[in-house]
PDB file of C-alpha atoms in Angstrom:
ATOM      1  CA  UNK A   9       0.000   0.000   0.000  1.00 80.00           C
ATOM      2  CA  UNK A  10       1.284   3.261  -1.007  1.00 94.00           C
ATOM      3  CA  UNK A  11       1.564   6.333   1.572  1.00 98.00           C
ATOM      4  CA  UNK A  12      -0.735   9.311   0.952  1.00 98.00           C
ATOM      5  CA  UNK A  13      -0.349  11.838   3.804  1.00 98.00           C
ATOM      6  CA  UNK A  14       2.928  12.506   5.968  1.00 98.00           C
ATOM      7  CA  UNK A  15       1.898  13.949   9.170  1.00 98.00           C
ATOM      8  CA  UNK A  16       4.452  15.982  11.352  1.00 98.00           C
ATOM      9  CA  UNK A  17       4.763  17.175  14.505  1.00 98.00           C
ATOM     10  CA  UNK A  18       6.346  20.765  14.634  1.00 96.00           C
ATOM     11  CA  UNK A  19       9.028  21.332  18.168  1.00 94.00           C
ATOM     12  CA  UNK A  20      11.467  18.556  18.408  1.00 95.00           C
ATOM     13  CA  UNK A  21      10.455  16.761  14.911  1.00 98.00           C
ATOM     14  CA  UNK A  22      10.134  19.525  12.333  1.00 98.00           C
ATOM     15  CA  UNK A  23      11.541  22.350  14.238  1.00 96.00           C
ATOM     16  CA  UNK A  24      15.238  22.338  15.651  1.00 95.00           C
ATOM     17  CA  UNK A  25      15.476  23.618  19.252  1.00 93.00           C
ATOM     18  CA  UNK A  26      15.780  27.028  18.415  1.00 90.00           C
ATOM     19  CA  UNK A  27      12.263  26.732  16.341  1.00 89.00           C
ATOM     20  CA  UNK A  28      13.157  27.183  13.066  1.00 93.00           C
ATOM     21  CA  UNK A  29      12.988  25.137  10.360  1.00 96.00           C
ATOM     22  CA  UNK A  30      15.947  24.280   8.343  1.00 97.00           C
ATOM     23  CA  UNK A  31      15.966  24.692   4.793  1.00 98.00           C
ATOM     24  CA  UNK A  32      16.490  20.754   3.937  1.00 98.00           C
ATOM     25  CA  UNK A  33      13.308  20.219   5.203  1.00 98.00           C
ATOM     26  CA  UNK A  34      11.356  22.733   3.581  1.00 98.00           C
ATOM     27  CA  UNK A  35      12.636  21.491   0.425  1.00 98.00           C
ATOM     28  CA  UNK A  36      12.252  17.980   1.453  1.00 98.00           C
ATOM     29  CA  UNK A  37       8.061  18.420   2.045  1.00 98.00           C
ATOM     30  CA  UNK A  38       8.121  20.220  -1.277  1.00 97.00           C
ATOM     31  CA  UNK A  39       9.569  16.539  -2.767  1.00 98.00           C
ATOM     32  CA  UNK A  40       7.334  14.765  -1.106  1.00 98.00           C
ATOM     33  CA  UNK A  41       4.033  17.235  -2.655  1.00 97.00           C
ATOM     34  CA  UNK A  42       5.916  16.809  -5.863  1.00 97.00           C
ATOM     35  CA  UNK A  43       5.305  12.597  -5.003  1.00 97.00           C
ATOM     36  CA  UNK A  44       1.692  13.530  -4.406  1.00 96.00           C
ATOM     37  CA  UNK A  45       2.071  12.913  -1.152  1.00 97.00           C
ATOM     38  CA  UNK A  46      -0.201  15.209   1.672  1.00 97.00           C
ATOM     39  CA  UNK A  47       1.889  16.442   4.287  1.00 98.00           C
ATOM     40  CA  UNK A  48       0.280  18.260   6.841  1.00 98.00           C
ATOM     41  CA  UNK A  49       1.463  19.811  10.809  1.00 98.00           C
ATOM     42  CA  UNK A  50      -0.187  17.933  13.677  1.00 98.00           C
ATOM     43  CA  UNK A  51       1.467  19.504  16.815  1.00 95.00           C
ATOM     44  CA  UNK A  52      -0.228  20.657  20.405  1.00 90.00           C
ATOM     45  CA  UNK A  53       0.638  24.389  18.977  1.00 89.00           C
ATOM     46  CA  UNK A  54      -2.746  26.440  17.700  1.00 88.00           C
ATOM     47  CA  UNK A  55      -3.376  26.931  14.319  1.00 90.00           C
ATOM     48  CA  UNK A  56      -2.628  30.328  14.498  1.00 86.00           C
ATOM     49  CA  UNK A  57       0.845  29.501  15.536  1.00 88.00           C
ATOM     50  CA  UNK A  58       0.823  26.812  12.492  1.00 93.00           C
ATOM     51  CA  UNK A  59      -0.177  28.515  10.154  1.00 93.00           C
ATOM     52  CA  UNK A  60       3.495  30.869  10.263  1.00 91.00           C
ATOM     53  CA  UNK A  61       5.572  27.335   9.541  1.00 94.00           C
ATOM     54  CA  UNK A  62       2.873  26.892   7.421  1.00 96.00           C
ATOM     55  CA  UNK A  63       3.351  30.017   5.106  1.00 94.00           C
ATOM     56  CA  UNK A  64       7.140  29.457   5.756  1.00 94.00           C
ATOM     57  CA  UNK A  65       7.096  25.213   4.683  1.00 95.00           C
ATOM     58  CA  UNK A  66       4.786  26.099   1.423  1.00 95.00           C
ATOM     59  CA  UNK A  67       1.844  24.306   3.355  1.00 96.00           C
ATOM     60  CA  UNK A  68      -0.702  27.508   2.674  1.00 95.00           C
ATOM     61  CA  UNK A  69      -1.990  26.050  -0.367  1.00 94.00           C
ATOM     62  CA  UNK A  70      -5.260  24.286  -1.835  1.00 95.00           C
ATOM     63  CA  UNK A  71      -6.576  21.279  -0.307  1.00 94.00           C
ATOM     64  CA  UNK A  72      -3.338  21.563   2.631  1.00 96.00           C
ATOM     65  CA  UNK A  73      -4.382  20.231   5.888  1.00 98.00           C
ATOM     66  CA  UNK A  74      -3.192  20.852   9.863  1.00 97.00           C
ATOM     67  CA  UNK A  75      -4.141  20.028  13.429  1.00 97.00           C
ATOM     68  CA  UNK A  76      -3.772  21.780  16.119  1.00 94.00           C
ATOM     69  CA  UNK A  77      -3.932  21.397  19.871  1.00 91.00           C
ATOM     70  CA  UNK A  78      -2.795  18.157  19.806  1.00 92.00           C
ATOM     71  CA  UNK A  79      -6.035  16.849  17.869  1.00 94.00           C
ATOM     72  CA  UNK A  80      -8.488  19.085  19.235  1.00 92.00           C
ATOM     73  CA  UNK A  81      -8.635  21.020  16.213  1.00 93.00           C
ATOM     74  CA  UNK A  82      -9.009  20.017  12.483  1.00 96.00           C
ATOM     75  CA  UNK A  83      -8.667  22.732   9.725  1.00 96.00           C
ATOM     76  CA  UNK A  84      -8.021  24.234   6.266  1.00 96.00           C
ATOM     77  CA  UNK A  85      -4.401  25.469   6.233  1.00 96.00           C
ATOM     78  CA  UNK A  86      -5.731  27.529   2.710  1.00 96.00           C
ATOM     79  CA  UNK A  87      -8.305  29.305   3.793  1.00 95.00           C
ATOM     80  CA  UNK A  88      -7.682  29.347   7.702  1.00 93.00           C
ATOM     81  CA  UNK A  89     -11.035  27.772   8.794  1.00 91.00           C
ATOM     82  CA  UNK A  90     -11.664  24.641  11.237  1.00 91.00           C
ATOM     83  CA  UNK A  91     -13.377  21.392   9.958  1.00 93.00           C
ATOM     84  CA  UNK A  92     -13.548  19.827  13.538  1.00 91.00           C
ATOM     85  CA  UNK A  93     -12.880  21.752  17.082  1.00 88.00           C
ATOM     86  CA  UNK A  94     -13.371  20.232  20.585  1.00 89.00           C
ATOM     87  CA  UNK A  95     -13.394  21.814  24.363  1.00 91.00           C
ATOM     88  CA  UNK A  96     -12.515  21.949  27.793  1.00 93.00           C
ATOM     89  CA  UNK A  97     -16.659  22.316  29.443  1.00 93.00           C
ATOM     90  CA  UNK A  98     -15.891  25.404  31.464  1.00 94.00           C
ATOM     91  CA  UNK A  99     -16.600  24.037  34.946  1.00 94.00           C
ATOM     92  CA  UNK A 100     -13.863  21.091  34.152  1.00 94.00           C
ATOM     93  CA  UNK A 101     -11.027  23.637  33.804  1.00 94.00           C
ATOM     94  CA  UNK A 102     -12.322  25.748  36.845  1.00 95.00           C
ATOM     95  CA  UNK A 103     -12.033  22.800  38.770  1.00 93.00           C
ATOM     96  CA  UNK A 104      -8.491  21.526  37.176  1.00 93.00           C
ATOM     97  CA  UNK A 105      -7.508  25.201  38.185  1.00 93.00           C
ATOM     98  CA  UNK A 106      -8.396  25.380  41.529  1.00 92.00           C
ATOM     99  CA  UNK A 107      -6.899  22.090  41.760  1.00 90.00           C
ATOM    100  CA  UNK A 108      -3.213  23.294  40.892  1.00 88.00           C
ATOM    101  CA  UNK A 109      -3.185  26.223  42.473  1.00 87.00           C
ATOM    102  CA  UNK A 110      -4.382  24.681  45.631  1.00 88.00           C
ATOM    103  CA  UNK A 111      -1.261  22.236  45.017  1.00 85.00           C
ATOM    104  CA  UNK A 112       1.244  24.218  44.324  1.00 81.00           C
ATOM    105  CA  UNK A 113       1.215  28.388  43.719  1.00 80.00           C
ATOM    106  CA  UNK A 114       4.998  28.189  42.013  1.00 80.00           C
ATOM    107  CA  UNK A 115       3.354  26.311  39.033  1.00 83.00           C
ATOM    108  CA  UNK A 116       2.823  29.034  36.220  1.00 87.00           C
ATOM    109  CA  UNK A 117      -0.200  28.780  33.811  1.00 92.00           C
ATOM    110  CA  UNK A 118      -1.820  29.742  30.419  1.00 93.00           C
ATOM    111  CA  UNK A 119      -4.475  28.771  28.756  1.00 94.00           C
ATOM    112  CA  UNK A 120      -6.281  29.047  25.541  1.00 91.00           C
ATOM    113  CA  UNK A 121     -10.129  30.817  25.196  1.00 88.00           C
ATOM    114  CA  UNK A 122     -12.682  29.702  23.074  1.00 76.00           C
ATOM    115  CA  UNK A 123     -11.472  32.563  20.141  1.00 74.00           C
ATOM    116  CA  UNK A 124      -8.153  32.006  20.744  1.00 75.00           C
ATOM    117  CA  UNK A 125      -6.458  34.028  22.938  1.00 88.00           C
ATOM    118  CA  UNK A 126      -3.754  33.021  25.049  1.00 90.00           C
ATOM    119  CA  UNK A 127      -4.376  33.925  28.381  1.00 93.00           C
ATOM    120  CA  UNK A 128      -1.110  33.290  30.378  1.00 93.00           C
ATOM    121  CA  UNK A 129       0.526  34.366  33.770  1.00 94.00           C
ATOM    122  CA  UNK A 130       2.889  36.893  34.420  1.00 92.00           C
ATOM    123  CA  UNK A 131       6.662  35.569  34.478  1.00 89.00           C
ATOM    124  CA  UNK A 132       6.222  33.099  30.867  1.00 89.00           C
ATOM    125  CA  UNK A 133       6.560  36.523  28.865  1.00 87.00           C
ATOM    126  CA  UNK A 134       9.666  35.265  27.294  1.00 83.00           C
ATOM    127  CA  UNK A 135       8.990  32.129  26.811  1.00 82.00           C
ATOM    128  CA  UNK A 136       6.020  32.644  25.407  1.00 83.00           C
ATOM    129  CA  UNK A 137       7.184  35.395  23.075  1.00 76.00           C
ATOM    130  CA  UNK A 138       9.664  33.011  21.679  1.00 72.00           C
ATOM    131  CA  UNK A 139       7.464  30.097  21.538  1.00 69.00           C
ATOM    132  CA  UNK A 140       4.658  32.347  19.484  1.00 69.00           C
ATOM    133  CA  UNK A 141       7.445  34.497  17.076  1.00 68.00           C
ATOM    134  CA  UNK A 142       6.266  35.687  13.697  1.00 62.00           C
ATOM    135  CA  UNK A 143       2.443  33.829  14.336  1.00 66.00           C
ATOM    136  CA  UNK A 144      -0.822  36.509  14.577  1.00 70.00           C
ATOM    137  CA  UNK A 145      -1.311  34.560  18.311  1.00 77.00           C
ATOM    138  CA  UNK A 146      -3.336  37.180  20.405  1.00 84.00           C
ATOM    139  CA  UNK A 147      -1.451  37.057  23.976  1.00 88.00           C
ATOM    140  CA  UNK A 148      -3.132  38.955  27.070  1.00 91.00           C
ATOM    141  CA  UNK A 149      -0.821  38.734  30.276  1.00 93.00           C
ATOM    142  CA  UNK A 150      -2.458  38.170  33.879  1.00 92.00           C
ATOM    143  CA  UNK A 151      -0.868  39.146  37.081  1.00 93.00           C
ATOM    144  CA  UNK A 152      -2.865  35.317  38.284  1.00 92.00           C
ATOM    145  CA  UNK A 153      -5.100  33.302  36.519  1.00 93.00           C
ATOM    146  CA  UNK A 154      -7.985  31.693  39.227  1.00 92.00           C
ATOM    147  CA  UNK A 155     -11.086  29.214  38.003  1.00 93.00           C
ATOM    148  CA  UNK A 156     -12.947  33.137  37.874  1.00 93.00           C
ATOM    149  CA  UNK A 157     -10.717  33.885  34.880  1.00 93.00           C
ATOM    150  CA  UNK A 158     -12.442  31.146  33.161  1.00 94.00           C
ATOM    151  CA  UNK A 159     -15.651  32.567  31.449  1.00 92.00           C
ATOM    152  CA  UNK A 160     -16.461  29.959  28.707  1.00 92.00           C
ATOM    153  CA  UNK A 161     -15.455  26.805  27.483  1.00 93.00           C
ATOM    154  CA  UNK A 162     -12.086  26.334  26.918  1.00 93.00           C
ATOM    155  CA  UNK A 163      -9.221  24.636  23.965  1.00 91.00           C
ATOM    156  CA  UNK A 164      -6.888  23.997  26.847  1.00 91.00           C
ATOM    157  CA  UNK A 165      -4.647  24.905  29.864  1.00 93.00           C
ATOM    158  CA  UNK A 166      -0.545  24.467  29.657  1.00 89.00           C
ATOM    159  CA  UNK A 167       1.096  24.006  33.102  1.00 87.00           C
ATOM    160  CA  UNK A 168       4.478  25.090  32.657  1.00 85.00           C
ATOM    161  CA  UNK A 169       7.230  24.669  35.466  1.00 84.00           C
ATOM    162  CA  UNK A 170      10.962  22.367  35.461  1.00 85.00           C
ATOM    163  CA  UNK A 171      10.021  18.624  35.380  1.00 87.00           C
ATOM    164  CA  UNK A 172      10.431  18.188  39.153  1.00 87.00           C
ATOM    165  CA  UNK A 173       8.204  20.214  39.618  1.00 84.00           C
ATOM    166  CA  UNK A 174       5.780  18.934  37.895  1.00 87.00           C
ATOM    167  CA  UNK A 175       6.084  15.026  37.661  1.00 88.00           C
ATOM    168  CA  UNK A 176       3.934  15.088  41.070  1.00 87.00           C
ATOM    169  CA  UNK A 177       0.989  17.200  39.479  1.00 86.00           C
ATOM    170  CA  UNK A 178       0.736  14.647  36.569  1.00 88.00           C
ATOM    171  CA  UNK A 179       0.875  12.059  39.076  1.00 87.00           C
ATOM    172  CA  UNK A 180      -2.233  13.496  40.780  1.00 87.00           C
ATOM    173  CA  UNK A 181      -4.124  14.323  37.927  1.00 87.00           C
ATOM    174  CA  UNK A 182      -3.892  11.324  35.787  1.00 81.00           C
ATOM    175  CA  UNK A 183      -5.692   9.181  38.483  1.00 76.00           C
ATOM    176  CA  UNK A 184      -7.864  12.434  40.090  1.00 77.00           C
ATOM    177  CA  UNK A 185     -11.884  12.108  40.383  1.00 71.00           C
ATOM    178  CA  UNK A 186     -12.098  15.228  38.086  1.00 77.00           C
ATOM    179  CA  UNK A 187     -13.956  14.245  34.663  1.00 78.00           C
ATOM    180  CA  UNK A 188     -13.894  15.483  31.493  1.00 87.00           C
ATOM    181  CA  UNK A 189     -10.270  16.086  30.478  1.00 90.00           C
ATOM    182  CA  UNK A 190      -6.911  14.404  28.896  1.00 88.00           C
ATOM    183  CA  UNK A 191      -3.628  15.103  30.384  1.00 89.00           C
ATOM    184  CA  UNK A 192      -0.463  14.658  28.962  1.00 87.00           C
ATOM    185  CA  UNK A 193       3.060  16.000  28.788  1.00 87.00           C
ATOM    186  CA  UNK A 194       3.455  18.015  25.469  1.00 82.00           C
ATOM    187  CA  UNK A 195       7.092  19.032  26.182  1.00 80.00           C
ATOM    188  CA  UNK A 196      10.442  18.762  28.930  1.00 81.00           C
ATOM    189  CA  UNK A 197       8.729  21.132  31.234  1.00 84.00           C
ATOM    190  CA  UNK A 198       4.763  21.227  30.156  1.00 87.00           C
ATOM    191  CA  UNK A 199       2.052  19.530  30.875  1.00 90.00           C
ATOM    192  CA  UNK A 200      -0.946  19.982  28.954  1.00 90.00           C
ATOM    193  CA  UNK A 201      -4.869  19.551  29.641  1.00 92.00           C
ATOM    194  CA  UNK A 202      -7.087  18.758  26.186  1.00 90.00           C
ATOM    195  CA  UNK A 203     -10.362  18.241  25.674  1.00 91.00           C
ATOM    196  CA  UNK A 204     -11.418  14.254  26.684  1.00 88.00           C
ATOM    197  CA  UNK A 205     -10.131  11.310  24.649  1.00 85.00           C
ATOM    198  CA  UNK A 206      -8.908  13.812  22.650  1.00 89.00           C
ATOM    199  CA  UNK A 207      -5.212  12.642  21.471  1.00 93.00           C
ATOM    200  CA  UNK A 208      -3.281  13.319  17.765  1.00 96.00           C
ATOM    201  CA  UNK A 209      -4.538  10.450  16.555  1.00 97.00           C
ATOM    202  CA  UNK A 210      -8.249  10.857  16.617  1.00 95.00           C
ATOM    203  CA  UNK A 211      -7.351  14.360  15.431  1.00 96.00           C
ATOM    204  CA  UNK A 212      -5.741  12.300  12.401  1.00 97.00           C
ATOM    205  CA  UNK A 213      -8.519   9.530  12.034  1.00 97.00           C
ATOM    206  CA  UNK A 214     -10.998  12.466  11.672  1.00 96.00           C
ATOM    207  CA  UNK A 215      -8.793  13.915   8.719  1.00 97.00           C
ATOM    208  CA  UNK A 216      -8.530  10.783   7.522  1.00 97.00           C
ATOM    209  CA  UNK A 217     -12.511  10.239   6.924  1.00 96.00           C
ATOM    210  CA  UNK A 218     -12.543  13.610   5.706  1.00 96.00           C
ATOM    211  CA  UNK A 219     -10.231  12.948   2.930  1.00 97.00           C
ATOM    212  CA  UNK A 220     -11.381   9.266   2.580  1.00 97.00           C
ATOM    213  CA  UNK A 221      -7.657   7.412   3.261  1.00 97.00           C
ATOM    214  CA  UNK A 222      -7.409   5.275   5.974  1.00 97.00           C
ATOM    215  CA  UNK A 223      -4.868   5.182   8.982  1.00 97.00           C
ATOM    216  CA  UNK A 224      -2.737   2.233   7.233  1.00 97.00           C
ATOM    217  CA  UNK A 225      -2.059   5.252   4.346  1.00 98.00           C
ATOM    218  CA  UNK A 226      -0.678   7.590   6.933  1.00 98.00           C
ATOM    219  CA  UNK A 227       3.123   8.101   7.894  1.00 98.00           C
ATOM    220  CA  UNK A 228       3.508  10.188  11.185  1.00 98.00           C
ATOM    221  CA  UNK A 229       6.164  11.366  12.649  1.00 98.00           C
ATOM    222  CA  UNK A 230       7.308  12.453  16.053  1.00 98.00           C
ATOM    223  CA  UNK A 231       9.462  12.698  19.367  1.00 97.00           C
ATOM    224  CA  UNK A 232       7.137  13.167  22.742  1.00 94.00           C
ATOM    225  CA  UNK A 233       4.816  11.549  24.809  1.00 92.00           C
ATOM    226  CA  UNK A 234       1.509  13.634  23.004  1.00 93.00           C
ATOM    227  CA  UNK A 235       2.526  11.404  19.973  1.00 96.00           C
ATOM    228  CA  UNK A 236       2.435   7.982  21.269  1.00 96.00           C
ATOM    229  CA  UNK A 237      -1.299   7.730  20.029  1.00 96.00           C
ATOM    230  CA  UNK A 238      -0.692   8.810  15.834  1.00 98.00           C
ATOM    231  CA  UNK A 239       2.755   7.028  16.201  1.00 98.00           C
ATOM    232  CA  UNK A 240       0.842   3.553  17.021  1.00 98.00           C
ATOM    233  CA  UNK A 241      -2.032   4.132  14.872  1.00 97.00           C
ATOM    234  CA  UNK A 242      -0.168   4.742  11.996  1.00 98.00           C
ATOM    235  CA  UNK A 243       0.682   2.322   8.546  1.00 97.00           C
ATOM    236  CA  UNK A 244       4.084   4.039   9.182  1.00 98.00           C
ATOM    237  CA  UNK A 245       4.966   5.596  12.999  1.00 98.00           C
ATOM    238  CA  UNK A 246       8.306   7.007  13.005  1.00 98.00           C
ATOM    239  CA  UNK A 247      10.113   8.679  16.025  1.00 98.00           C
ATOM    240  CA  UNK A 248      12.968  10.994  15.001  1.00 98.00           C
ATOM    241  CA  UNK A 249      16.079  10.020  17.036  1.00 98.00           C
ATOM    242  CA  UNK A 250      15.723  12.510  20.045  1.00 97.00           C
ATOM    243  CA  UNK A 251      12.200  11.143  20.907  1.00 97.00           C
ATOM    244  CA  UNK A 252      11.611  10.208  24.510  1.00 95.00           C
ATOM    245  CA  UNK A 253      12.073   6.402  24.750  1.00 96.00           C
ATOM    246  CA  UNK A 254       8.355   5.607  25.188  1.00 96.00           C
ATOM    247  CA  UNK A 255       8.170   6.839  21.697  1.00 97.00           C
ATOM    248  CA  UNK A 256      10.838   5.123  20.230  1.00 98.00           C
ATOM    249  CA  UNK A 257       9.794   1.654  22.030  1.00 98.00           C
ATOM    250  CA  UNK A 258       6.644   1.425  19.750  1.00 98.00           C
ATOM    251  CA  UNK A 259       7.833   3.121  16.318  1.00 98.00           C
ATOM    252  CA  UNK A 260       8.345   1.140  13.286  1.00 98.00           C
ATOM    253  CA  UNK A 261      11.275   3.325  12.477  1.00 98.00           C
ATOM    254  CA  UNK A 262      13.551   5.717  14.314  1.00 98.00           C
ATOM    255  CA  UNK A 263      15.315   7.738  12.461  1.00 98.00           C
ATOM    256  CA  UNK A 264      19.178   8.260  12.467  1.00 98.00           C
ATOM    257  CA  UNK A 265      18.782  11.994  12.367  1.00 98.00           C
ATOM    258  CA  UNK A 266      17.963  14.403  15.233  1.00 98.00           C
ATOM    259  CA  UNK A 267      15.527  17.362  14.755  1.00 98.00           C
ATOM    260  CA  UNK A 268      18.683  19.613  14.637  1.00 98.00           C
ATOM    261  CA  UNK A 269      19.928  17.670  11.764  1.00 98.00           C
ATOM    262  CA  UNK A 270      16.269  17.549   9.055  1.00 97.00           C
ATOM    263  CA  UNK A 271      15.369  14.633  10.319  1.00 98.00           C
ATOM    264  CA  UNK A 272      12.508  15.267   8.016  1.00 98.00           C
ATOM    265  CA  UNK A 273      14.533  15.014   5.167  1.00 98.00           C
ATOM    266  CA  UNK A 274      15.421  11.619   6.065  1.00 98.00           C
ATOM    267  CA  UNK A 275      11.611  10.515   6.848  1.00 98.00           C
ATOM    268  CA  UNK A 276      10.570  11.927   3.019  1.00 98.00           C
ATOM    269  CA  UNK A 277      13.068  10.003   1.374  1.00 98.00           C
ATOM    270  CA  UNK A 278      12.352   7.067   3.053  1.00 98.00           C
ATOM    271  CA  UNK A 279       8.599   7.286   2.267  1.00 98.00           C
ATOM    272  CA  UNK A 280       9.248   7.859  -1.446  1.00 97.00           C
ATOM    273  CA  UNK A 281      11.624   5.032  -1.280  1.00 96.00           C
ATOM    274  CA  UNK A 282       8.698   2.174  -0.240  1.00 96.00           C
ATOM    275  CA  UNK A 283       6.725   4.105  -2.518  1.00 96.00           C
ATOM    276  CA  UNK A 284       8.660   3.570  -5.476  1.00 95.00           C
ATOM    277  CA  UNK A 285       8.998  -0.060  -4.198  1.00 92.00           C
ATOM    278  CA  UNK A 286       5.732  -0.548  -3.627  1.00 83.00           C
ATOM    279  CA  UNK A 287       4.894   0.020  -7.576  1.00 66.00           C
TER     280      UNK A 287
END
């Protein structure tokens, strides 16, 4: 079976650590268009920030594809415009908030609002600046975010502390009472709360209908722990060689490459390779 859409996740796959993108792997997803293969961003980052690599990769054209927010979000990468959103009920994340902050005041937090603003603490200015360069994100800066900050439903909340800090907060919320949310770590020092069984690969699967190929058609690529799901679901999961050894345990293929180094490149000629086999 031949390979019809490449899906990528953006920091630590795509990106190298300083988030740009190197120019071997903007001119590798070109090849693989050229194939007729899809390629398409699945990352936790919101389309807004996407669609800047987007733009940048050659990915704002007709019939291109992304997800955001780590599957939450399904859209048109041409004309800007979601296909298939989910949310965070509003009294879930009141109560996740009051939860952390009753655990532990150090921990500093964002979140995003139903039209897409980035609500986030005072102190993750810079961090936050250089996460969201060059991207239209709308950022509005809080001397303390509380449940009352949260007025609607929500697309998510990002926890973001060092790991040792944190590691205990997963702990507690992976097995808490609290209903109606996913948790995962998105990055080194972030957890992340998503809407419920909401994970990259149903993200994908939902593309997938939409464009009527099936999962076994799909390569995806990655290197954390939000893309365990896509990685196993996939005809083709590949971790790049930094992944987190979770990821790499279940791949079919790790490649020899870093994220520093295109590992991109390497995943688009390999692709076009058992293509070209495959006929």
């Amino acid at each position: 079976m031949k390979y019809k859409l490449i899906a990528i996740d953006v920091d630590g796959t795509l990106n190298k650590d300083d988030h740009t993108t190197s120019i071997e792997n903007i001119n590798a997803i070109k090849k693989a268009i050229e194939n007729n293969i899809k390629v398409i961003l699945c990352s936790g980052r919101s389309p807004a920030s996407l669609h800047y690599f987007e733009e940048i990769i050659g990915l704002n054209i007709p019939n291109s594809y992304g997800i955001g927010f780590n599957g939450a979000c399904v859209y048109d990468a041409y004309i800007k415009q979601n296909i298939f959103g989910e949310f965070i009920e509003k009294s879930v994340a009141k109560k996740i908030i009051k939860k952390i902050k009753n655990l532990d005041t150090n921990i500093k937090l964002a979140f995003y609002s139903e039209n897409d603003i980035l609500i986030a603490e005072k102190g993750l200015e810079k961090i936050l600046t250089t996460y969201t360069e060059g991207s239209d994100i709308n950022i509005q800066f809080s001397d303390e975010i509380t449940e009352d900050s949260i007025k609607s439903d929500i697309l998510n909340i990002y926890f973001i502390q060092e790991r040792t800090y944190l590691e205990p907060i997963f702990e507690t919320f992976k097995n808490d009472e609290i209903l109606g949310y996913t948790v995962s770590f998105t990055q080194e020092n972030l957890i992340e709360f998503m809407p419920l069984k909401i994970n990259k690969a149903n993200g994908l699967l939902k593309l997938c209908n939409h464009l009527n190929i099936t999962m076994n058609e799909v390569v995806t690529v990655g290197d954390n722990y939000n893309d365990i799901e896509m990685v196993k679901e996939a005809g083709l999961g590949i971790a790049v060689s930094n992944a987190v050894k979770e990821l790499k345990d279940i791949a079919d293929y790790v490649t020899k490459r870093n994220n520093n180094k295109s590992a991109i490149e390497e995943v688009v000629d390999l692709v076009i390779q058992r293509n070209n086999e495959y006929n």
